[in-house]
Short mmCIF file of C-alpha atoms and ligand atoms in Angstrom, two decimals:
data_model
loop_
_atom_site.label_atom_id
_atom_site.label_comp_id
_atom_site.label_asym_id
_atom_site.label_seq_id
_atom_site.Cartn_x
_atom_site.Cartn_y
_atom_site.Cartn_z
CA UNK A 1 -0.03 0.01 0.00
CA UNK A 2 1.34 3.35 -0.80
CA UNK A 3 2.48 5.87 1.83
CA UNK A 4 0.52 9.09 1.80
CA UNK A 5 1.06 12.44 3.47
CA UNK A 6 -2.03 13.24 5.43
CA UNK A 7 -1.11 16.93 5.44
CA UNK A 8 0.60 17.41 2.08
CA UNK A 9 3.91 19.21 2.33
CA UNK A 10 3.19 22.27 0.24
CA UNK A 11 5.67 25.08 0.82
CA UNK A 12 8.05 26.02 3.66
CA UNK A 13 6.22 29.27 4.25
CA UNK A 14 3.12 27.45 5.43
CA UNK A 15 4.66 24.71 7.57
CA UNK A 16 3.58 25.03 11.17
CA UNK A 17 3.12 21.29 12.07
CA UNK A 18 3.08 18.42 9.65
CA UNK A 19 1.87 14.82 9.83
CA UNK A 20 3.18 12.20 7.43
CA UNK A 21 1.26 9.02 7.33
CA UNK A 22 3.24 5.84 6.73
CA UNK A 23 1.42 2.77 5.48
CA UNK A 24 3.80 -0.11 5.51
CA UNK A 25 2.84 -3.78 5.48
CA UNK A 26 -0.62 -3.09 6.90
CA UNK A 27 0.76 -1.45 10.08
CA UNK A 28 0.09 2.28 9.42
CA UNK A 29 1.65 4.97 11.72
CA UNK A 30 2.02 8.68 11.82
CA UNK A 31 5.05 10.91 11.99
CA UNK A 32 4.30 14.18 13.66
CA UNK A 33 6.66 16.91 12.90
CA UNK A 34 7.02 20.32 14.54
CA UNK A 35 8.22 22.15 17.67
CA UNK A 36 6.89 21.19 21.11
CA UNK A 37 6.05 17.52 20.41
CA UNK A 38 8.02 16.15 23.34
CA UNK A 39 5.75 18.15 25.65
CA UNK A 40 2.81 16.43 23.99
CA UNK A 41 4.21 12.86 24.23
CA UNK A 42 1.80 11.97 27.06
CA UNK A 43 -1.36 13.16 25.34
CA UNK A 44 -0.42 11.50 22.10
CA UNK A 45 0.51 8.26 23.69
CA UNK A 46 -2.65 8.12 25.86
CA UNK A 47 -4.75 8.66 22.74
CA UNK A 48 -2.84 5.91 20.86
CA UNK A 49 -2.70 3.29 23.65
CA UNK A 50 -4.90 4.04 26.67
CA UNK A 51 -3.66 2.35 29.80
CA UNK A 52 -0.31 1.46 28.52
CA UNK A 53 2.85 1.83 30.71
CA UNK A 54 5.76 3.57 28.99
CA UNK A 55 9.50 2.77 29.37
CA UNK A 56 11.55 5.74 28.12
CA UNK A 57 14.97 4.64 26.85
CA UNK A 58 17.44 7.54 26.34
CA UNK A 59 21.09 8.41 26.84
CA UNK A 60 22.59 10.56 29.49
CA UNK A 61 23.11 13.57 27.20
CA UNK A 62 19.58 13.65 25.90
CA UNK A 63 18.25 12.85 29.46
CA UNK A 64 19.89 15.95 30.74
CA UNK A 65 17.98 18.11 28.25
CA UNK A 66 14.70 16.45 27.43
CA UNK A 67 13.89 13.65 29.86
CA UNK A 68 12.17 15.83 32.49
CA UNK A 69 9.83 17.37 29.86
CA UNK A 70 8.81 13.99 28.62
CA UNK A 71 8.36 12.50 32.08
CA UNK A 72 6.22 15.54 33.03
CA UNK A 73 4.11 15.08 29.92
CA UNK A 74 3.52 11.39 30.72
CA UNK A 75 2.75 12.21 34.31
CA UNK A 76 0.36 14.91 33.38
CA UNK A 77 -1.77 12.34 31.53
CA UNK A 78 -1.52 9.74 34.24
CA UNK A 79 0.77 7.38 32.33
CA UNK A 80 2.95 5.06 34.55
CA UNK A 81 6.47 5.27 33.28
CA UNK A 82 10.10 4.33 33.95
CA UNK A 83 13.29 5.75 32.39
CA UNK A 84 16.32 3.67 31.29
CA UNK A 85 19.36 5.82 30.75
CA UNK A 86 22.35 4.49 28.73
CA UNK A 87 25.79 5.85 28.01
CA UNK A 88 25.89 8.14 25.08
CA UNK A 89 27.84 7.00 21.91
CA UNK A 90 28.05 4.31 19.36
CA UNK A 91 29.72 1.93 21.69
CA UNK A 92 26.38 1.44 23.52
CA UNK A 93 24.85 0.18 20.37
CA UNK A 94 26.26 -3.41 20.91
CA UNK A 95 25.45 -6.66 22.77
CA UNK A 96 26.18 -5.16 26.19
CA UNK A 97 23.97 -2.09 25.55
CA UNK A 98 21.19 -4.42 24.28
CA UNK A 99 21.46 -6.56 27.39
CA UNK A 100 21.29 -3.51 29.64
CA UNK A 101 18.16 -2.24 27.95
CA UNK A 102 16.35 -5.56 27.64
CA UNK A 103 17.10 -6.54 31.27
CA UNK A 104 15.97 -3.07 32.49
CA UNK A 105 12.66 -3.35 30.42
CA UNK A 106 12.05 -6.93 31.86
CA UNK A 107 12.83 -5.63 35.36
CA UNK A 108 10.33 -2.81 34.83
CA UNK A 109 7.75 -5.49 33.83
CA UNK A 110 7.15 -3.89 30.40
CA UNK A 111 4.62 -6.19 28.66
CA UNK A 112 3.33 -6.63 25.16
CA UNK A 113 0.49 -4.15 25.65
CA UNK A 114 2.93 -1.50 26.99
CA UNK A 115 5.18 0.81 24.94
CA UNK A 116 8.87 1.59 24.77
CA UNK A 117 9.73 5.22 23.93
CA UNK A 118 13.08 5.79 22.23
CA UNK A 119 14.21 9.32 23.07
CA UNK A 120 17.33 10.29 21.35
CA UNK A 121 19.38 10.09 18.19
CA UNK A 122 20.15 7.15 15.89
CA UNK A 123 22.02 5.10 18.47
CA UNK A 124 19.21 5.21 20.99
CA UNK A 125 16.56 4.72 18.27
CA UNK A 126 18.24 1.70 16.72
CA UNK A 127 19.19 0.08 19.99
CA UNK A 128 15.84 0.74 21.63
CA UNK A 129 13.89 -0.37 18.53
CA UNK A 130 15.74 -3.63 18.48
CA UNK A 131 15.38 -4.19 22.21
CA UNK A 132 11.62 -3.66 21.77
CA UNK A 133 11.56 -6.03 18.73
CA UNK A 134 13.07 -8.94 20.80
CA UNK A 135 11.54 -8.19 24.20
CA UNK A 136 8.75 -10.72 24.73
CA UNK A 137 8.95 -11.36 20.95
CA UNK A 138 7.85 -7.84 20.19
CA UNK A 139 6.71 -4.77 22.06
CA UNK A 140 5.59 -1.74 20.27
CA UNK A 141 7.96 1.24 20.13
CA UNK A 142 7.40 4.99 19.76
CA UNK A 143 10.33 6.84 18.29
CA UNK A 144 11.07 10.39 19.53
CA UNK A 145 14.12 11.40 17.55
CA UNK A 146 16.11 14.32 18.80
CA UNK A 147 18.70 14.78 16.00
CA UNK A 148 18.09 15.88 12.41
CA UNK A 149 19.65 12.70 11.18
CA UNK A 150 17.33 10.50 13.18
CA UNK A 151 14.30 12.63 12.34
CA UNK A 152 14.77 12.22 8.63
CA UNK A 153 16.19 8.75 8.51
CA UNK A 154 16.68 6.18 11.35
CA UNK A 155 13.38 6.80 13.23
CA UNK A 156 11.38 6.12 10.11
CA UNK A 157 11.06 2.88 8.28
CA UNK A 158 11.64 0.28 10.96
CA UNK A 159 15.31 -0.62 10.64
CA UNK A 160 16.60 -1.40 14.10
CA UNK A 161 19.66 -3.09 15.33
CA UNK A 162 23.10 -3.12 16.95
CA UNK A 163 26.65 -3.43 15.86
CA UNK A 164 28.62 -6.65 15.86
CA UNK A 165 32.37 -6.53 16.57
CA UNK A 166 32.58 -7.58 12.84
CA UNK A 167 30.61 -4.61 11.49
CA UNK A 168 27.99 -1.99 12.06
CA UNK A 169 24.25 -2.83 12.02
CA UNK A 170 24.89 -6.54 11.31
CA UNK A 171 22.35 -7.73 14.04
CA UNK A 172 18.87 -6.27 13.84
CA UNK A 173 15.24 -6.61 12.91
CA UNK A 174 12.69 -4.73 10.92
CA UNK A 175 10.40 -3.31 13.56
CA UNK A 176 8.22 -0.38 12.53
CA UNK A 177 7.37 2.19 15.21
CA UNK A 178 3.69 2.77 16.04
CA UNK A 179 4.28 6.54 16.33
CA UNK A 180 7.04 9.03 15.59
CA UNK A 181 7.31 12.38 17.41
CA UNK A 182 9.87 14.49 15.62
CA UNK A 183 10.10 17.54 17.77
CA UNK A 184 12.01 20.04 15.53
CA UNK A 185 12.67 22.37 18.44
CA UNK A 186 14.86 19.54 19.97
CA UNK A 187 17.44 20.36 17.27
CA UNK A 188 17.94 23.88 18.72
CA UNK A 189 20.14 22.37 21.50
CA UNK A 190 22.41 20.44 19.17
CA UNK A 191 25.85 21.56 18.03
CA UNK A 192 25.60 23.08 14.52
CA UNK A 193 28.13 20.56 13.20
CA UNK A 194 25.68 17.77 14.12
CA UNK A 195 22.76 19.53 12.48
CA UNK A 196 24.72 20.06 9.35
CA UNK A 197 25.72 16.41 9.22
CA UNK A 198 22.08 15.45 9.52
CA UNK A 199 21.30 17.86 6.82
CA UNK A 200 23.27 15.64 4.38
CA UNK A 201 20.59 13.10 4.74
CA UNK A 202 17.97 15.70 3.88
CA UNK A 203 19.87 16.64 0.70
CA UNK A 204 19.94 12.91 -0.14
CA UNK A 205 16.20 12.86 -0.68
CA UNK A 206 16.40 15.57 -3.25
CA UNK A 207 19.37 14.02 -4.97
CA UNK A 208 17.92 10.53 -5.16
CA UNK A 209 14.44 11.32 -6.42
CA UNK A 210 13.21 14.94 -6.16
CA UNK A 211 15.11 17.59 -8.14
CA UNK A 212 12.49 20.25 -7.14
CA UNK A 213 13.26 19.59 -3.42
CA UNK A 214 16.98 20.00 -4.18
CA UNK A 215 16.24 23.37 -5.85
CA UNK A 216 14.33 24.41 -2.64
CA UNK A 217 17.15 23.33 -0.51
CA UNK A 218 19.67 25.37 -2.42
CA UNK A 219 17.61 28.41 -1.58
CA UNK A 220 16.40 27.59 1.92
CA UNK A 221 19.08 25.56 3.55
CA UNK A 222 19.96 28.13 6.13
CA UNK A 223 16.38 27.91 7.53
CA UNK A 224 16.71 24.21 7.86
CA UNK A 225 19.89 24.42 9.87
CA UNK A 226 18.79 27.49 11.93
CA UNK A 227 15.12 26.46 12.55
CA UNK A 228 11.79 27.77 11.42
CA UNK A 229 9.29 26.70 8.85
CA UNK A 230 11.96 25.59 6.35
CA UNK A 231 13.11 23.01 8.88
CA UNK A 232 9.66 21.61 9.41
CA UNK A 233 9.10 21.56 5.65
CA UNK A 234 12.38 19.77 5.02
CA UNK A 235 11.92 17.13 7.76
CA UNK A 236 8.37 16.44 6.46
CA UNK A 237 9.47 16.28 2.86
CA UNK A 238 12.26 13.91 3.73
CA UNK A 239 10.00 11.64 5.85
CA UNK A 240 7.42 11.66 3.05
CA UNK A 241 10.06 10.51 0.58
CA UNK A 242 11.32 7.79 2.88
CA UNK A 243 7.80 6.65 3.71
CA UNK A 244 7.04 6.24 0.09
CA UNK A 245 10.03 4.14 -0.54
CA UNK A 246 9.64 2.03 2.54
CA UNK A 247 6.00 1.40 1.73
CA UNK A 248 7.13 0.04 -1.64
CA UNK A 249 10.00 -2.00 -0.30
CA UNK A 250 10.15 -2.55 3.50
CA UNK A 251 12.70 -5.27 3.51
CA UNK A 252 15.05 -3.68 1.01
CA UNK A 253 14.74 -6.09 -1.83
CA UNK A 254 14.66 -3.25 -4.46
CA UNK A 255 13.98 0.46 -4.19
CA UNK A 256 14.85 0.88 -0.54
CA UNK A 257 18.48 0.50 -1.56
CA UNK A 258 18.21 4.02 -3.09
CA UNK A 259 18.33 5.35 0.47
CA UNK A 260 21.93 4.20 0.50
CA UNK A 261 22.92 6.96 -1.96
CA UNK A 262 26.38 8.08 -0.81
CA UNK A 263 26.63 5.35 1.77
CA UNK A 264 28.97 2.90 0.03
CA UNK A 265 31.82 5.40 -0.24
CA UNK A 266 30.71 7.13 2.99
CA UNK A 267 30.74 3.95 5.15
CA UNK A 268 34.16 3.10 3.83
CA UNK A 269 35.48 6.55 4.85
CA UNK A 270 33.73 6.40 8.17
CA UNK A 271 35.22 3.05 8.95
CA UNK A 272 38.62 4.35 7.68
CA UNK A 273 38.33 7.21 10.15
CA UNK A 274 37.60 4.76 12.98
CA UNK A 275 33.93 5.90 13.36
CA UNK A 276 35.32 8.81 15.31
CA UNK A 277 34.54 12.48 15.60
CA UNK A 278 36.89 13.07 12.79
CA UNK A 279 34.01 12.23 10.37
CA UNK A 280 30.44 12.11 11.52
CA UNK A 281 28.10 9.78 9.70
CA UNK A 282 26.30 12.60 7.81
CA UNK A 283 29.61 14.12 6.83
CA UNK A 284 30.75 10.78 5.42
CA UNK A 285 27.43 10.62 3.47
CA UNK A 286 28.05 14.15 2.09
CA UNK A 287 31.43 13.10 0.70
CA UNK A 288 29.90 9.82 -0.38
CA UNK A 289 27.15 11.59 -2.31
CA UNK A 290 29.66 13.87 -4.02
CA UNK A 291 31.71 10.82 -4.92
CA UNK A 292 28.69 8.93 -6.21
CA UNK A 293 27.93 11.86 -8.49
CA UNK A 294 31.55 12.10 -9.67
CA UNK A 295 31.82 8.36 -10.18
CA UNK A 296 28.60 8.45 -12.20
CA UNK A 297 30.08 11.17 -14.36
CA UNK A 298 33.20 9.10 -14.86
CA UNK A 299 31.04 6.27 -16.08
CA UNK A 300 29.38 8.60 -18.53
CA UNK A 301 26.05 8.45 -16.74
CA UNK A 302 25.70 11.93 -15.19
CA UNK A 303 26.30 15.49 -16.59
CA UNK A 304 29.27 17.33 -15.11
CA UNK A 305 27.08 20.34 -14.30
CA UNK A 306 25.03 18.26 -11.82
CA UNK A 307 28.21 17.05 -10.02
CA UNK A 308 29.39 20.63 -9.72
CA UNK A 309 25.98 21.77 -8.43
CA UNK A 310 25.91 19.05 -5.85
CA UNK A 311 29.43 19.80 -4.65
CA UNK A 312 28.84 23.49 -4.52
CA UNK A 313 25.67 23.11 -2.42
CA UNK A 314 27.30 20.81 0.10
CA UNK A 315 30.30 23.14 0.37
CA UNK A 316 28.14 26.14 0.77
CA UNK A 317 26.45 24.51 3.84
CA UNK A 318 29.91 23.72 5.22
CA UNK A 319 29.87 19.99 4.59
CA UNK A 320 32.97 18.03 3.26
CA UNK A 321 32.87 16.87 -0.32
CA UNK A 322 36.31 15.39 -0.87
CA UNK A 323 38.32 12.53 0.69
CA UNK A 324 41.02 15.19 1.41
CA UNK A 325 38.49 17.06 3.56
CA UNK A 326 38.75 14.31 6.27
CA UNK A 327 41.35 15.32 8.81
CA UNK A 328 44.07 12.82 9.59
CA UNK A 329 45.11 9.67 7.92
CA UNK A 330 42.88 7.36 5.99
CA UNK A 331 43.60 3.87 4.49
CA UNK A 332 45.15 3.84 1.00
CA UNK A 333 43.04 2.87 -1.99
CA UNK A 334 43.50 -0.87 -1.25
CA UNK A 335 42.43 -0.35 2.26
CA UNK A 336 39.34 1.60 1.18
CA UNK A 337 38.52 -1.12 -1.44
CA UNK A 338 38.66 -3.67 1.29
CA UNK A 339 36.32 -1.63 3.44
CA UNK A 340 33.92 -1.21 0.49
CA UNK A 341 33.95 -4.94 -0.14
CA UNK A 342 33.10 -5.58 3.59
CA UNK A 343 30.07 -3.32 3.43
CA UNK A 344 26.79 -4.96 3.71
CA UNK A 345 25.76 -3.63 0.31
CA UNK A 346 28.02 -6.24 -1.32
CA UNK A 347 25.92 -9.16 -2.66
CA UNK A 348 27.89 -12.30 -3.35
CA UNK A 349 31.08 -10.35 -4.20
CA UNK A 350 29.51 -8.00 -6.71
CA UNK A 351 29.63 -4.33 -5.76
CA UNK A 352 26.25 -2.63 -5.61
CA UNK A 353 26.28 1.20 -5.84
CA UNK A 354 23.53 3.73 -6.04
CA UNK A 355 24.46 5.75 -9.11
CA UNK A 356 22.75 8.82 -10.73
CA UNK A 357 21.83 9.97 -14.10
CA UNK A 358 21.38 13.45 -12.73
CA UNK A 359 20.03 15.35 -9.76
CA UNK A 360 16.84 13.56 -8.57
CA UNK A 361 17.57 10.52 -10.62
CA UNK A 362 19.24 7.70 -8.64
CA UNK A 363 19.22 4.09 -9.54
CA UNK A 364 20.55 0.83 -8.10
CA UNK A 365 23.57 -0.42 -10.07
CA UNK A 366 24.50 -4.08 -9.39
CA UNK A 367 27.68 -5.69 -10.63
CA UNK A 368 29.73 -2.43 -10.60
CA UNK A 369 33.18 -3.24 -11.71
CA UNK A 370 35.67 -3.07 -8.77
CA UNK A 371 38.52 -2.04 -11.18
CA UNK A 372 36.47 1.12 -12.08
CA UNK A 373 35.88 1.94 -8.42
CA UNK A 374 39.69 1.57 -7.66
CA UNK A 375 40.69 3.64 -10.69
CA UNK A 376 38.20 6.42 -9.66
CA UNK A 377 39.46 6.42 -6.11
CA UNK A 378 43.05 6.63 -7.22
CA UNK A 379 42.04 9.61 -9.44
CA UNK A 380 40.14 11.63 -6.80
CA UNK A 381 42.56 11.11 -3.86
N1 LIG B 1 18.90 4.37 6.37
C1 LIG B 1 18.48 3.55 5.22
C2 LIG B 1 17.19 2.82 5.35
O1 LIG B 1 16.46 3.04 6.29
O2 LIG B 1 16.90 2.05 4.57
#
């Protein structure tokens, strides 16, 4: 069934609050977008699941800023709740973090009719979603993403999971949320570098399938970073695009792979930089998208002017676009090729890339020749 936006995303100027309706595999849910939604968590959850108890899972950084507001909102509507606070950072998204969360949820006697509320960025959302998926063989989860990246990507679409020592996101489950509360005011407390990194995933939706959205972003990007109607518009547009793709292909057997635009090169660079502050995920995606456009041009698929336009926009925002923009050492071309080959987007040895024939026109290319990729990387380094 197709995903539909119940309040169509028209223009940035008229974007106070938005709701994007996701209809995936017969389990529809709403994504509410706008400022002040964390303060409404109680009322919205009470309306969705009367009588449910709620376990809020969050990290210590997010707890310091937002937990009190969410707890007050739940208390105001008489919802019984507990909070589980984990350590911030990617390291928490592993077996130990999963054990901590699952055991805390069992200890709090969270049952199938109750709800787990993931309050935080991608690490909290992925970990909590997976904990909810396996707890008692499946407890429903509400996602309350507090970063731009998680509002436009990880909180929507049901991918949950943890990292294995052998690679990121290798253990997980598809577990769609029953509600997403994307409080755009939560982004005001984030470092601007993090908001800009999340913005790369917003640009991705324009680049992969909506040239008009990319045009808008070229004009309005400052409002997305700084806040205001442009931000609400851009988050809603991104969620709408993701919802449509996920509704067509929940389990990534086809079109959903388009969401990996920029991620094959990007993941290799992120891994090469040791998943550290040297290169945030969204920054890696920005370089990866610029490289995906340049690689597509090298293959004769994409006009050079589109490559230039993409690079210029990302640079104007202050995002990196070149491998040389990553501070510190990176693996050589052989090392990057090994990292690309390890990526989960490799199917039986053949390289799968998301390539483009222009802005807004991405496609899945299977059997990409590794020698072409190697020659390209040698050329651009
Ligand atoms: N972040 C890519 C996906 O949700 O499929």
